[in-house]
Amino acid sequence: MTVNDPSSTSLQLTADGQLRHFLTLDGLDRTLLTEILDTADSFIEVGERSIKKVPLLRGRTVVNLFFESSTRTRSTFELAAKRLSADVLNLDISTSATSKGESLSDTLLNLEAMASDMFVVRHSQSGAPHFIAESVTPGVAIINAGDGRHAHPTQAMLDMLTIRQHKGRFEGLKVAIVGDVLHSRVARSQIRALNELGAAEVRVIAPATLLPRDVESLGCRVEYDMARGMKDLDVVIMLRLQKERMEGALLPSEREFYRLYGLNQEKLALADPGCIVMHPGPINRGVEIESAVADGPQSVILNQVTNGIAIRMAVMSMAMGGQVADRNRKLAEGAHG
Ligand code: ASP
């Protein structure tokens, strides 16, 4: 598949526009993105109760299929599924049969034979969740937990929830994404979400070597100078240098990168005084962000993590609902056919 494959839209939405897989934000409109945010809002309260459970996925089996390492995403998906009352299986791919040569399709066939209802997939190859969604048994939902450089839609949506909580709106906001945009699936999904939800301006601030060639066509303005880029910002999102995806030397040195693009208190002071600081994690202190900023009063980095649970509950329950609606529609068509 190509990265912006329109077939993702028909694959991830039912005939009447409900979510049935969650692969990418491409093709999802403002109404659906807002519905995800509103549904997540309703789940925040569940996380504040002493008994943090609702029965929406009771009797369902969710398999966390992580082919790439993860801390926050995997654990918040697990917590989200458990708070929806699902049974959860975490498959450690490094110790699974994949390492004995089993193909992805065969692993999936075996997991489906265990009557799984949902796979949460992280993979280093862009398009892997799309491929799985195309081949999986009808009724089984696929949720993308990050594929290569392509997309990380639940991360972008938890970021949107955090922005909406702190700013109350998207209209009129100036948002910058700083650092390694080239290798960032997070940045691609964020740019898409911010534009669809009506942000006034999305800037990317980075050296040319860390920007994709077509970056402006994603819907953002490029700024190479951090001091100029920080002006009037309402939200600044820092990215990690994704060395695991870098081929060759793209930077003179980490020290030089930090000097030019690292966020410290002096650079943050150039933004609007109410500017919030975000980061998808894991953060590298002293590489892209100074501790005084990461732990400072404008940082909402830990709110992002908390919001990850509510967003993942929203997406999982909506996709399962879409799968059920799809099945009922097909049964009704069969009955009348
Ligand atoms: N956790 C995010 C991701 O999986 C960002 C990062 O790793 O830097 O893409």
Coordinates of C-alpha atoms and ligand atoms in Angstrom, one line a residue:
M1 CA 0.0 0.0 0.0
T2 CA 1.0 3.6 -0.4
V3 CA 1.1 5.7 2.8
N4 CA -2.0 7.7 2.0
D5 CA -3.9 4.8 0.4
P6 CA -7.6 5.8 0.0
S7 CA -8.4 2.1 0.4
S8 CA -7.7 2.6 4.1
T9 CA -10.8 4.7 4.4
S10 CA -13.2 2.0 3.0
L11 CA -11.3 -0.6 5.0
Q12 CA -11.5 1.2 8.3
L13 CA -15.1 2.5 8.1
T14 CA -18.4 0.6 7.8
A15 CA -20.9 1.4 5.0
D16 CA -22.6 3.9 7.3
G17 CA -19.3 5.6 8.4
Q18 CA -18.6 3.9 11.8
L19 CA -15.1 2.9 12.7
R20 CA -14.4 -0.8 12.4
H21 CA -10.6 -0.7 12.3
F22 CA -8.3 2.2 13.3
L23 CA -5.4 2.3 10.9
T24 CA -4.7 5.9 10.0
L25 CA -6.3 9.3 10.5
D26 CA -6.3 9.8 6.7
G27 CA -9.9 9.8 5.4
L28 CA -11.5 10.4 8.9
D29 CA -13.4 13.6 9.0
R30 CA -13.8 16.2 11.8
T31 CA -17.1 14.7 13.0
L32 CA -15.6 11.3 13.6
L33 CA -12.4 12.7 15.2
T34 CA -14.6 14.8 17.5
E35 CA -16.7 11.7 18.3
I36 CA -13.5 9.9 19.4
L37 CA -12.5 12.8 21.6
D38 CA -16.0 13.1 23.2
T39 CA -16.1 9.3 23.8
A40 CA -12.7 9.5 25.4
D41 CA -13.9 12.4 27.6
S42 CA -16.6 10.1 28.9
F43 CA -14.1 7.5 29.8
I44 CA -11.8 9.8 31.8
E45 CA -14.2 9.6 34.7
V46 CA -13.9 5.8 34.7
G47 CA -10.2 6.1 35.4
E48 CA -11.0 8.3 38.5
R49 CA -13.3 5.7 40.1
S50 CA -12.2 3.2 42.7
I51 CA -13.5 0.4 40.5
K52 CA -12.1 1.4 37.1
K53 CA -14.2 -0.9 34.9
V54 CA -17.1 -0.7 32.4
P55 CA -18.5 -3.9 30.7
L56 CA -18.3 -2.7 27.0
L57 CA -15.8 -5.5 25.9
R58 CA -16.8 -8.2 28.4
G59 CA -16.3 -11.6 26.9
R60 CA -14.1 -10.2 24.1
T61 CA -10.4 -11.1 23.6
V62 CA -7.9 -8.4 22.7
V63 CA -4.4 -9.4 21.6
N64 CA -1.6 -6.9 21.9
L65 CA 0.7 -7.8 19.0
F66 CA 3.9 -5.8 19.4
F67 CA 6.6 -6.5 16.9
E68 CA 8.5 -3.3 18.0
S69 CA 9.3 -2.3 21.6
S70 CA 6.9 0.0 23.5
T71 CA 6.3 1.1 27.1
R72 CA 3.5 3.7 27.2
T73 CA 1.5 2.5 24.2
R74 CA 1.5 -1.2 25.1
S75 CA 0.7 -0.7 28.7
T76 CA -2.0 1.9 28.2
F77 CA -3.6 -0.3 25.5
E78 CA -3.6 -3.2 28.0
L79 CA -5.1 -1.0 30.8
A80 CA -7.7 0.4 28.4
A81 CA -8.8 -3.1 27.3
K82 CA -8.9 -4.3 30.9
R83 CA -11.0 -1.2 31.9
L84 CA -13.4 -2.2 29.1
S85 CA -13.5 -5.7 30.8
A86 CA -11.9 -7.5 27.9
D87 CA -9.6 -10.5 28.3
V88 CA -6.1 -9.4 27.2
L89 CA -3.3 -11.4 25.8
N90 CA 0.1 -9.7 25.4
L91 CA 2.2 -11.5 22.8
D92 CA 5.9 -11.0 23.2
I93 CA 7.0 -11.4 19.6
S94 CA 10.7 -11.9 20.5
T95 CA 9.8 -15.2 22.3
S96 CA 6.9 -16.2 20.0
A97 CA 7.0 -18.5 17.0
T98 CA 7.7 -15.6 14.7
S99 CA 11.3 -15.9 15.9
K100 CA 11.2 -19.6 14.8
G101 CA 10.3 -18.6 11.2
E102 CA 6.5 -18.5 11.3
S103 CA 5.1 -15.9 8.9
L104 CA 2.9 -13.1 10.1
S105 CA -0.1 -14.6 8.3
D106 CA 0.4 -17.9 10.0
T107 CA 0.8 -16.3 13.5
L108 CA -2.5 -14.5 12.8
L109 CA -4.4 -17.5 11.7
N110 CA -3.4 -19.3 14.9
L111 CA -4.4 -16.3 17.1
E112 CA -7.7 -16.1 15.2
A113 CA -8.3 -19.8 15.9
M114 CA -8.2 -18.8 19.6
A115 CA -11.3 -16.7 18.8
S116 CA -9.6 -13.3 19.2
D117 CA -11.8 -10.2 18.6
M118 CA -9.2 -7.5 18.2
F119 CA -5.5 -7.2 17.4
V120 CA -3.6 -4.1 18.5
V121 CA -0.6 -4.1 16.2
R122 CA 2.8 -2.3 16.3
H123 CA 5.2 -3.0 13.5
S124 CA 8.4 -1.5 12.1
Q125 CA 7.0 -1.8 8.5
S126 CA 4.6 1.0 7.4
G127 CA 1.4 -0.6 6.2
A128 CA 1.6 -3.8 8.3
P129 CA -1.7 -3.1 10.2
H130 CA -3.4 -2.3 6.9
F131 CA -2.2 -5.6 5.5
I132 CA -3.5 -7.5 8.5
A133 CA -6.9 -5.7 8.3
E134 CA -7.3 -6.7 4.7
S135 CA -6.7 -10.4 5.4
V136 CA -8.2 -10.9 8.9
T137 CA -11.5 -12.7 9.4
P138 CA -14.6 -10.4 9.2
G139 CA -15.6 -9.3 12.7
V140 CA -12.0 -8.9 14.0
A141 CA -10.9 -5.3 14.6
I142 CA -7.4 -4.1 13.9
I143 CA -6.0 -1.1 15.8
N144 CA -2.7 0.5 14.6
A145 CA -0.4 1.1 17.6
G146 CA 2.3 2.6 15.3
D147 CA 3.6 1.4 11.9
G148 CA 7.1 2.3 10.7
R149 CA 7.2 6.0 9.8
H150 CA 3.6 6.0 8.6
A151 CA 1.1 6.6 11.4
H152 CA 0.4 6.5 15.1
P153 CA -3.2 7.5 15.2
T154 CA -4.0 6.8 18.8
Q155 CA -1.0 8.9 19.9
A156 CA -2.2 11.8 17.8
M157 CA -5.7 11.5 19.2
L158 CA -4.5 11.5 22.8
D159 CA -2.5 14.6 21.9
M160 CA -5.6 16.2 20.5
L161 CA -7.5 15.3 23.7
T162 CA -4.7 16.9 25.8
I163 CA -4.7 20.1 23.6
R164 CA -8.5 20.4 23.8
Q165 CA -8.4 20.0 27.6
H166 CA -5.9 22.7 28.0
K167 CA -6.9 25.1 25.3
G168 CA -10.7 24.4 25.0
R169 CA -10.6 24.5 21.2
F170 CA -8.5 24.0 18.0
E171 CA -9.6 27.0 16.0
G172 CA -7.1 29.8 16.0
L173 CA -4.3 27.7 17.6
K174 CA -0.7 27.8 16.4
V175 CA 1.1 24.5 17.0
A176 CA 4.7 23.6 16.3
I177 CA 6.2 20.1 16.0
V178 CA 10.0 20.2 16.6
G179 CA 12.8 17.8 15.7
D180 CA 12.9 14.5 13.9
V181 CA 9.8 14.8 11.7
L182 CA 11.4 12.7 9.0
H183 CA 11.2 9.4 11.0
S184 CA 8.1 10.3 13.0
R185 CA 4.8 8.5 12.5
V186 CA 3.5 10.6 15.4
A187 CA 4.2 13.9 13.5
R188 CA 2.4 12.6 10.4
S189 CA -0.7 11.7 12.4
Q190 CA -0.6 14.9 14.4
I191 CA -0.4 17.2 11.3
R192 CA -3.4 15.4 9.8
A193 CA -5.4 15.6 13.0
L194 CA -4.6 19.3 13.7
N195 CA -5.6 20.3 10.1
E196 CA -8.8 18.3 10.2
L197 CA -9.8 19.7 13.6
G198 CA -9.2 23.3 12.4
A199 CA -5.9 24.5 14.0
A200 CA -4.9 27.9 12.5
E201 CA -1.3 26.9 11.8
V202 CA 0.9 23.8 12.0
R203 CA 4.6 24.6 11.9
V204 CA 7.4 22.1 11.7
I205 CA 10.7 23.3 13.1
A206 CA 13.7 21.1 12.1
P207 CA 16.9 21.0 10.1
A208 CA 16.4 20.1 6.5
T209 CA 18.0 16.7 7.0
L210 CA 15.2 15.8 9.5
L211 CA 12.3 16.8 7.3
P212 CA 10.6 14.6 4.7
R213 CA 10.9 15.9 1.1
D214 CA 7.1 16.5 0.7
V215 CA 6.6 17.9 4.2
E216 CA 4.6 21.0 3.2
S217 CA 2.2 18.8 1.2
L218 CA 1.2 17.2 4.6
G219 CA -0.3 20.6 5.6
C220 CA 2.3 22.5 7.5
R221 CA 4.7 25.4 7.3
V222 CA 8.5 24.8 7.6
E223 CA 10.7 26.9 9.9
Y224 CA 14.4 26.1 10.1
D225 CA 15.1 28.6 12.9
M226 CA 13.8 27.7 16.3
A227 CA 13.7 31.3 17.7
R228 CA 11.5 32.4 14.8
G229 CA 9.4 29.2 14.9
M230 CA 8.6 29.6 18.7
K231 CA 6.9 33.0 18.2
D232 CA 3.3 33.2 19.2
L233 CA 3.0 29.4 19.7
D234 CA 0.1 28.0 21.7
V235 CA 1.4 24.4 21.7
V236 CA 4.9 23.1 21.1
I237 CA 5.4 19.4 20.5
M238 CA 8.9 18.0 20.9
L239 CA 10.0 14.8 19.1
R240 CA 12.7 12.3 20.0
L241 CA 15.6 11.7 17.6
Q242 CA 14.6 8.3 16.3
K243 CA 18.0 6.8 15.8
E244 CA 16.7 3.3 15.3
R245 CA 15.2 4.5 11.9
M246 CA 18.1 6.7 10.8
E247 CA 20.3 5.6 7.9
G248 CA 23.6 7.4 7.8
A249 CA 24.6 10.6 9.6
L250 CA 21.8 13.2 9.5
L251 CA 23.1 15.4 12.2
P252 CA 26.5 17.0 13.0
S253 CA 26.1 15.9 16.7
E254 CA 23.5 15.6 19.4
R255 CA 25.1 18.5 21.1
E256 CA 24.7 20.7 18.1
F257 CA 21.1 19.5 17.6
Y258 CA 20.3 20.4 21.2
R259 CA 21.9 23.9 20.9
L260 CA 19.8 24.6 17.8
Y261 CA 16.6 22.7 18.4
G262 CA 16.5 21.6 22.0
L263 CA 13.8 23.2 24.1
N264 CA 15.0 25.1 27.1
Q265 CA 13.4 27.8 29.2
E266 CA 14.9 30.7 27.1
K267 CA 13.4 29.3 23.9
L268 CA 10.1 28.5 25.5
A269 CA 9.9 32.2 26.7
L270 CA 9.6 33.2 23.0
A271 CA 6.3 31.4 22.7
D272 CA 2.9 32.7 24.0
P273 CA 3.0 32.7 27.9
G274 CA 0.2 30.1 27.9
C275 CA 2.0 27.8 25.5
I276 CA 1.9 24.1 26.6
V277 CA 4.8 21.7 26.1
M278 CA 4.1 18.2 24.8
H279 CA 6.2 15.1 23.9
P280 CA 5.0 11.6 22.9
G281 CA 7.8 10.0 24.9
P282 CA 10.2 8.5 25.5
I283 CA 11.9 11.8 26.3
N284 CA 15.6 12.2 26.1
R285 CA 16.6 14.9 28.6
G286 CA 19.3 17.2 27.3
V287 CA 18.9 15.9 23.7
E288 CA 15.6 17.4 22.7
I289 CA 14.3 18.9 25.9
E290 CA 15.7 20.4 29.1
S291 CA 14.6 18.9 32.5
A292 CA 13.4 22.3 33.7
V293 CA 11.0 22.4 30.8
A294 CA 9.9 18.7 30.8
D295 CA 9.1 18.9 34.5
G296 CA 8.0 22.6 34.4
P297 CA 4.6 24.2 34.8
Q298 CA 3.9 24.4 31.1
S299 CA 4.6 20.7 30.5
V300 CA 1.5 18.4 30.0
I301 CA 3.6 15.4 29.1
L302 CA 2.2 13.2 31.9
N303 CA -1.4 14.3 31.1
Q304 CA -0.7 12.9 27.6
V305 CA 0.1 9.5 29.1
T306 CA -3.1 9.5 31.3
N307 CA -5.2 10.5 28.3
G308 CA -3.8 7.6 26.3
I309 CA -6.0 5.2 28.3
A310 CA -9.2 7.1 27.7
I311 CA -8.5 7.5 23.9
R312 CA -7.6 3.8 23.6
M313 CA -10.8 2.8 25.4
A314 CA -12.7 5.1 23.0
V315 CA -11.1 3.7 19.8
M316 CA -11.4 0.0 20.9
S317 CA -15.1 0.3 22.0
M318 CA -16.0 2.2 18.8
A319 CA -14.2 -0.3 16.5
M320 CA -15.9 -3.2 18.3
G321 CA -19.2 -1.4 17.9
G322 CA -18.6 -0.9 14.2
Q323 CA -17.7 -4.6 13.7
V324 CA -20.9 -5.7 15.5
A325 CA -23.0 -3.2 13.4
D326 CA -21.3 -4.6 10.3
R327 CA -22.1 -8.2 11.2
N328 CA -25.8 -7.3 12.0
R329 CA -26.2 -5.5 8.7
K330 CA -24.8 -8.4 6.8
L331 CA -27.1 -10.8 8.7
A332 CA -30.1 -8.6 7.9
E333 CA -29.1 -8.4 4.2
G334 CA -28.8 -12.2 4.2
A335 CA -32.2 -12.6 5.8
H336 CA -33.8 -10.4 3.1
G337 CA -31.7 -11.7 0.2
Ligands
ASP1 N1 6.5 6.5 21.2 C1 6.4 7.2 19.9 C2 6.4 6.2 18.8 O1 6.3 5.0 19.0 C3 7.5 8.2 19.7 C4 8.9 7.7 19.8 O2 9.2 6.5 19.9 O3 9.8 8.6 19.8 O4 6.5 6.5 17.6

